[in-house]
PDB file of C-alpha atoms and ligand atoms in Angstrom:
ATOM      1  CA  UNK S 226       6.437 -21.518 -50.835  1.00 63.00           C
ATOM      2  CA  UNK S 227       7.726 -24.027 -48.249  1.00 71.00           C
ATOM      3  CA  UNK S 228       7.530 -27.597 -49.438  1.00 79.00           C
ATOM      4  CA  UNK S 229       7.737 -29.671 -46.262  1.00 90.00           C
ATOM      5  CA  UNK S 230       4.268 -30.426 -44.890  1.00 92.00           C
ATOM      6  CA  UNK S 231       4.966 -28.888 -41.473  1.00 95.00           C
ATOM      7  CA  UNK S 232       6.443 -25.711 -42.879  1.00 94.00           C
ATOM      8  CA  UNK S 233       3.722 -25.470 -45.480  1.00 94.00           C
ATOM      9  CA  UNK S 234       0.979 -25.789 -42.895  1.00 96.00           C
ATOM     10  CA  UNK S 235       2.583 -23.276 -40.544  1.00 96.00           C
ATOM     11  CA  UNK S 236       2.883 -20.894 -43.440  1.00 95.00           C
ATOM     12  CA  UNK S 237      -0.731 -21.414 -44.464  1.00 95.00           C
ATOM     13  CA  UNK S 238      -1.843 -20.777 -40.894  1.00 96.00           C
ATOM     14  CA  UNK S 239       0.030 -17.489 -40.779  1.00 96.00           C
ATOM     15  CA  UNK S 240       2.627 -18.825 -38.359  1.00 96.00           C
ATOM     16  CA  UNK S 241       0.036 -19.654 -35.708  1.00 96.00           C
ATOM     17  CA  UNK S 242      -1.013 -22.887 -34.036  1.00 95.00           C
ATOM     18  CA  UNK S 243      -4.229 -24.145 -35.627  1.00 94.00           C
ATOM     19  CA  UNK S 244      -5.877 -24.577 -32.232  1.00 92.00           C
ATOM     20  CA  UNK S 245      -4.584 -21.969 -29.823  1.00 92.00           C
ATOM     21  CA  UNK S 246      -3.602 -19.310 -32.382  1.00 91.00           C
ATOM     22  CA  UNK S 247      -0.315 -18.673 -30.628  1.00 92.00           C
ATOM     23  CA  UNK S 248       2.912 -18.115 -32.474  1.00 94.00           C
ATOM     24  CA  UNK S 249       4.211 -21.485 -33.539  1.00 94.00           C
ATOM     25  CA  UNK S 250       7.887 -22.061 -34.144  1.00 93.00           C
ATOM     26  CA  UNK S 251       8.975 -25.110 -36.043  1.00 92.00           C
ATOM     27  CA  UNK S 252      10.606 -26.727 -32.998  1.00 93.00           C
ATOM     28  CA  UNK S 253       7.363 -26.604 -31.033  1.00 93.00           C
ATOM     29  CA  UNK S 254       5.163 -27.622 -33.900  1.00 95.00           C
ATOM     30  CA  UNK S 255       4.005 -30.896 -35.292  1.00 95.00           C
ATOM     31  CA  UNK S 256       1.573 -32.085 -37.898  1.00 95.00           C
ATOM     32  CA  UNK S 257      -1.744 -33.185 -36.489  1.00 95.00           C
ATOM     33  CA  UNK S 258      -3.827 -35.538 -38.598  1.00 95.00           C
ATOM     34  CA  UNK S 259      -7.411 -34.564 -37.894  1.00 95.00           C
ATOM     35  CA  UNK S 260      -8.553 -38.044 -38.800  1.00 94.00           C
ATOM     36  CA  UNK S 261      -5.689 -40.027 -37.296  1.00 92.00           C
ATOM     37  CA  UNK S 262      -3.598 -42.151 -39.616  1.00 88.00           C
ATOM     38  CA  UNK S 263      -4.613 -45.109 -37.472  1.00 87.00           C
ATOM     39  CA  UNK S 264      -8.223 -44.376 -38.373  1.00 88.00           C
ATOM     40  CA  UNK S 265      -7.501 -44.158 -42.055  1.00 91.00           C
ATOM     41  CA  UNK S 266      -6.795 -40.422 -42.221  1.00 91.00           C
ATOM     42  CA  UNK S 267      -4.688 -39.306 -45.137  1.00 92.00           C
ATOM     43  CA  UNK S 268      -1.516 -37.250 -45.320  1.00 91.00           C
ATOM     44  CA  UNK S 269      -2.945 -34.560 -47.501  1.00 92.00           C
ATOM     45  CA  UNK S 270      -3.186 -31.006 -46.301  1.00 91.00           C
ATOM     46  CA  UNK S 271      -6.964 -31.192 -46.086  1.00 93.00           C
ATOM     47  CA  UNK S 272      -6.586 -33.668 -43.223  1.00 95.00           C
ATOM     48  CA  UNK S 273      -3.603 -32.006 -41.567  1.00 96.00           C
ATOM     49  CA  UNK S 274      -2.987 -28.965 -39.415  1.00 96.00           C
ATOM     50  CA  UNK S 275       0.134 -27.669 -37.708  1.00 96.00           C
ATOM     51  CA  UNK S 276      -0.236 -27.277 -33.974  1.00 96.00           C
ATOM     52  CA  UNK S 277       1.687 -27.257 -30.708  1.00 95.00           C
ATOM     53  CA  UNK S 278       3.422 -30.599 -30.144  1.00 94.00           C
ATOM     54  CA  UNK S 279       1.940 -30.894 -26.679  1.00 93.00           C
ATOM     55  CA  UNK S 280      -1.572 -30.801 -28.049  1.00 93.00           C
ATOM     56  CA  UNK S 281      -0.731 -33.239 -30.778  1.00 93.00           C
ATOM     57  CA  UNK S 282       0.491 -35.636 -28.095  1.00 92.00           C
ATOM     58  CA  UNK S 283      -2.714 -35.181 -26.140  1.00 92.00           C
ATOM     59  CA  UNK S 284      -4.944 -35.721 -29.146  1.00 93.00           C
ATOM     60  CA  UNK S 285      -2.926 -38.756 -30.154  1.00 86.00           C
ATOM     61  CA  UNK S 286      -5.120 -41.107 -32.107  1.00 85.00           C
ATOM     62  CA  UNK S 287      -8.394 -39.909 -30.650  1.00 92.00           C
ATOM     63  CA  UNK S 288     -11.296 -39.959 -33.023  1.00 94.00           C
ATOM     64  CA  UNK S 289     -12.261 -36.727 -34.721  1.00 93.00           C
ATOM     65  CA  UNK S 290     -15.349 -36.617 -32.530  1.00 93.00           C
ATOM     66  CA  UNK S 291     -13.247 -36.798 -29.358  1.00 94.00           C
ATOM     67  CA  UNK S 292     -10.930 -34.112 -30.665  1.00 94.00           C
ATOM     68  CA  UNK S 293     -13.820 -31.791 -31.346  1.00 92.00           C
ATOM     69  CA  UNK S 294     -15.000 -32.531 -27.841  1.00 92.00           C
ATOM     70  CA  UNK S 295     -11.588 -31.559 -26.400  1.00 90.00           C
ATOM     71  CA  UNK S 296     -11.698 -28.288 -28.294  1.00 90.00           C
ATOM     72  CA  UNK S 297     -15.280 -27.553 -27.288  1.00 91.00           C
ATOM     73  CA  UNK S 298     -14.503 -28.339 -23.657  1.00 89.00           C
ATOM     74  CA  UNK S 299     -12.206 -25.309 -23.558  1.00 85.00           C
ATOM     75  CA  UNK S 300     -15.231 -23.090 -24.169  1.00 83.00           C
ATOM     76  CA  UNK S 301     -13.621 -20.761 -26.636  1.00 79.00           C
ATOM     77  CA  UNK S 302     -10.429 -19.893 -24.786  1.00 80.00           C
ATOM     78  CA  UNK S 303      -8.341 -22.598 -26.305  1.00 85.00           C
ATOM     79  CA  UNK S 304      -4.854 -22.991 -24.847  1.00 87.00           C
ATOM     80  CA  UNK S 305      -2.601 -25.805 -25.896  1.00 88.00           C
ATOM     81  CA  UNK S 306      -1.419 -27.710 -22.813  1.00 87.00           C
ATOM     82  CA  UNK S 307       2.083 -26.328 -23.106  1.00 78.00           C
ATOM     83  CA  UNK S 308       2.679 -25.733 -19.437  1.00 60.00           C
ATOM     84  CA  UNK S 309       5.353 -23.083 -19.194  1.00 49.00           C
ATOM     85  CA  UNK S 310       5.224 -22.003 -22.765  1.00 51.00           C
ATOM     86  CA  UNK S 311       8.280 -20.104 -23.832  1.00 51.00           C
ATOM     87  CA  UNK S 312       7.455 -16.480 -24.501  1.00 50.00           C
ATOM     88  CA  UNK S 313       6.334 -16.047 -28.046  1.00 48.00           C
ATOM     89  CA  UNK S 314       8.638 -13.964 -30.206  1.00 48.00           C
ATOM     90  CA  UNK S 315       7.462 -11.028 -32.314  1.00 45.00           C
ATOM     91  CA  UNK S 316       4.310 -12.646 -33.658  1.00 44.00           C
ATOM     92  CA  UNK S 317       1.840 -11.929 -30.851  1.00 45.00           C
ATOM     93  CA  UNK S 318       1.127  -8.283 -30.171  1.00 46.00           C
ATOM     94  CA  UNK S 319       3.185  -8.737 -27.056  1.00 45.00           C
ATOM     95  CA  UNK S 320       3.828  -5.744 -24.925  1.00 48.00           C
ATOM     96  CA  UNK S 321       6.230  -6.719 -22.209  1.00 49.00           C
ATOM     97  CA  UNK S 322       4.246  -6.707 -18.986  1.00 53.00           C
ATOM     98  CA  UNK S 323       7.209  -5.346 -17.081  1.00 52.00           C
ATOM     99  CA  UNK S 324       7.786  -1.913 -18.470  1.00 49.00           C
ATOM    100  CA  UNK S 325      11.250  -0.704 -17.580  1.00 51.00           C
ATOM    101  CA  UNK S 326      10.702   1.750 -14.732  1.00 55.00           C
ATOM    102  CA  UNK S 327      13.534   4.087 -15.759  1.00 56.00           C
ATOM    103  CA  UNK S 328      11.863   4.668 -19.094  1.00 54.00           C
ATOM    104  CA  UNK S 329       8.668   5.945 -17.505  1.00 50.00           C
ATOM    105  CA  UNK S 330       8.116   9.596 -18.334  1.00 55.00           C
ATOM    106  CA  UNK S 331       7.198  12.177 -15.718  1.00 56.00           C
ATOM    107  CA  UNK S 332       3.493  12.014 -16.411  1.00 57.00           C
ATOM    108  CA  UNK S 333       2.344   8.422 -16.203  1.00 51.00           C
ATOM    109  CA  UNK S 334      -1.014   6.936 -16.927  1.00 49.00           C
ATOM    110  CA  UNK S 335      -3.436   6.037 -14.191  1.00 48.00           C
ATOM    111  CA  UNK S 336      -4.586   2.603 -15.168  1.00 49.00           C
ATOM    112  CA  UNK S 337      -1.919   0.352 -13.658  1.00 51.00           C
ATOM    113  CA  UNK S 338      -2.137  -1.538 -10.391  1.00 59.00           C
ATOM    114  CA  UNK S 339      -0.410  -0.287  -7.295  1.00 72.00           C
ATOM    115  CA  UNK S 340       2.677  -2.469  -7.596  1.00 79.00           C
ATOM    116  CA  UNK S 341       3.429  -0.778 -10.890  1.00 86.00           C
ATOM    117  CA  UNK S 342       2.745   2.644  -9.458  1.00 87.00           C
ATOM    118  CA  UNK S 343       5.126   1.952  -6.645  1.00 87.00           C
ATOM    119  CA  UNK S 344       7.998   1.174  -8.983  1.00 88.00           C
ATOM    120  CA  UNK S 345       7.090   4.161 -11.138  1.00 89.00           C
ATOM    121  CA  UNK S 346       7.146   6.422  -8.128  1.00 89.00           C
ATOM    122  CA  UNK S 347      10.505   5.035  -7.017  1.00 89.00           C
ATOM    123  CA  UNK S 348      11.939   5.464 -10.509  1.00 89.00           C
ATOM    124  CA  UNK S 349      10.640   9.019 -10.714  1.00 88.00           C
ATOM    125  CA  UNK S 350      12.037   9.835  -7.302  1.00 88.00           C
ATOM    126  CA  UNK S 351      15.455   8.600  -8.407  1.00 88.00           C
ATOM    127  CA  UNK S 352      15.323  10.901 -11.403  1.00 89.00           C
ATOM    128  CA  UNK S 353      14.696  13.863  -9.167  1.00 87.00           C
ATOM    129  CA  UNK S 354      18.195  13.738  -7.730  1.00 86.00           C
ATOM    130  CA  UNK S 355      18.400  16.316  -4.936  1.00 86.00           C
ATOM    131  CA  UNK S 356      15.096  17.925  -5.805  1.00 88.00           C
ATOM    132  CA  UNK S 357      13.014  15.351  -3.954  1.00 91.00           C
ATOM    133  CA  UNK S 358      10.043  16.423  -1.867  1.00 93.00           C
ATOM    134  CA  UNK S 359      11.189  16.689   1.753  1.00 93.00           C
ATOM    135  CA  UNK S 360       7.930  16.672   3.673  1.00 93.00           C
ATOM    136  CA  UNK S 361       5.149  14.138   3.820  1.00 92.00           C
ATOM    137  CA  UNK S 362       2.586  16.537   2.410  1.00 91.00           C
ATOM    138  CA  UNK S 363       4.885  17.626  -0.425  1.00 92.00           C
ATOM    139  CA  UNK S 364       5.709  14.025  -1.217  1.00 91.00           C
ATOM    140  CA  UNK S 365       2.040  13.121  -1.251  1.00 92.00           C
ATOM    141  CA  UNK S 366       1.216  16.043  -3.520  1.00 92.00           C
ATOM    142  CA  UNK S 367       4.111  15.187  -5.756  1.00 91.00           C
ATOM    143  CA  UNK S 368       3.018  11.561  -6.150  1.00 88.00           C
ATOM    144  CA  UNK S 369      -0.511  12.678  -6.833  1.00 89.00           C
ATOM    145  CA  UNK S 370       0.735  15.096  -9.485  1.00 90.00           C
ATOM    146  CA  UNK S 371       2.521  12.214 -11.207  1.00 88.00           C
ATOM    147  CA  UNK S 372      -0.905  10.732 -11.761  1.00 88.00           C
ATOM    148  CA  UNK S 373      -2.617  13.940 -12.837  1.00 88.00           C
ATOM    149  CA  UNK S 374      -4.011  14.346  -9.308  1.00 88.00           C
ATOM    150  CA  UNK S 375      -6.348  11.444  -9.914  1.00 88.00           C
ATOM    151  CA  UNK S 376      -5.165   9.085  -7.185  1.00 87.00           C
ATOM    152  CA  UNK S 377      -7.572   8.313  -4.389  1.00 87.00           C
ATOM    153  CA  UNK S 378      -6.311   9.373  -0.940  1.00 87.00           C
ATOM    154  CA  UNK S 379      -6.088   5.786   0.246  1.00 88.00           C
ATOM    155  CA  UNK S 380      -3.854   4.804  -2.623  1.00 88.00           C
ATOM    156  CA  UNK S 381      -1.658   7.839  -2.060  1.00 89.00           C
ATOM    157  CA  UNK S 382      -1.084   7.046   1.576  1.00 88.00           C
ATOM    158  CA  UNK S 383      -0.571   3.379   0.787  1.00 89.00           C
ATOM    159  CA  UNK S 384       2.117   4.382  -1.705  1.00 89.00           C
ATOM    160  CA  UNK S 385       3.811   6.506   0.955  1.00 90.00           C
ATOM    161  CA  UNK S 386       3.591   3.546   3.330  1.00 89.00           C
ATOM    162  CA  UNK S 387       5.102   1.286   0.720  1.00 90.00           C
ATOM    163  CA  UNK S 388       7.972   3.709   0.251  1.00 88.00           C
ATOM    164  CA  UNK S 389       8.573   3.516   3.989  1.00 90.00           C
ATOM    165  CA  UNK S 390       8.221  -0.241   4.099  1.00 89.00           C
ATOM    166  CA  UNK S 391      10.567  -0.595   1.158  1.00 87.00           C
ATOM    167  CA  UNK S 392      13.155   1.534   2.974  1.00 88.00           C
ATOM    168  CA  UNK S 393      13.106   4.121   0.220  1.00 90.00           C
ATOM    169  CA  UNK S 394      12.249   6.836   2.717  1.00 91.00           C
ATOM    170  CA  UNK S 395      12.089   7.337   6.445  1.00 91.00           C
ATOM    171  CA  UNK S 396       9.562   9.670   7.971  1.00 91.00           C
ATOM    172  CA  UNK S 397      10.108  11.529  11.217  1.00 91.00           C
ATOM    173  CA  UNK S 398       7.301  13.894  12.126  1.00 90.00           C
ATOM    174  CA  UNK S 399       6.456  15.558   8.847  1.00 91.00           C
ATOM    175  CA  UNK S 400       9.964  15.277   7.425  1.00 93.00           C
ATOM    176  CA  UNK S 401      10.921  12.815   4.729  1.00 93.00           C
ATOM    177  CA  UNK S 402      14.460  11.530   4.432  1.00 91.00           C
ATOM    178  CA  UNK S 403      15.644   9.465   1.505  1.00 90.00           C
ATOM    179  CA  UNK S 404      17.540   6.334   2.351  1.00 85.00           C
TER     180      UNK S 404
HETATM  181 ZN1   ZN L 599      -1.207 -24.411 -29.797  1.00 92.88          ZN
END
């Protein structure tokens, strides 16, 4: 059991900031006295929480009432005012938002926005080597097949346009050439 107040509190809070519930590393953490020392608040754990330093600074020696007000003002989605918070390690169930395109298997799921689809399509095309679709209609079919034929026509043609715009392919007539 950690013995320093900060470490003890972080431990008791399961490694999370008391307020925003984000992963809290010791360097970013500080002890917040709920009733400020200036207002007679004690040092015991029942008056202390570990939280993001930035929030501690903001709360300063506000009264408990004002602090509750600050928390309530966030209407349930409490974020400590950390600005560019460094990405939390391990603790959050963090899936990297940028999946590595090369690792995408042939059949990909349908739920991602078009920007993701575009990079998936490009990555899949690269994997095809010389076996790339050589006509517009084959390419369109092939892209659609990647998404279990569930892509709306508009999205399909916008993907083909993006491939052109991104200089991945050139189209002359019905023929597709890979740049
Ligand atoms: Zn926090």
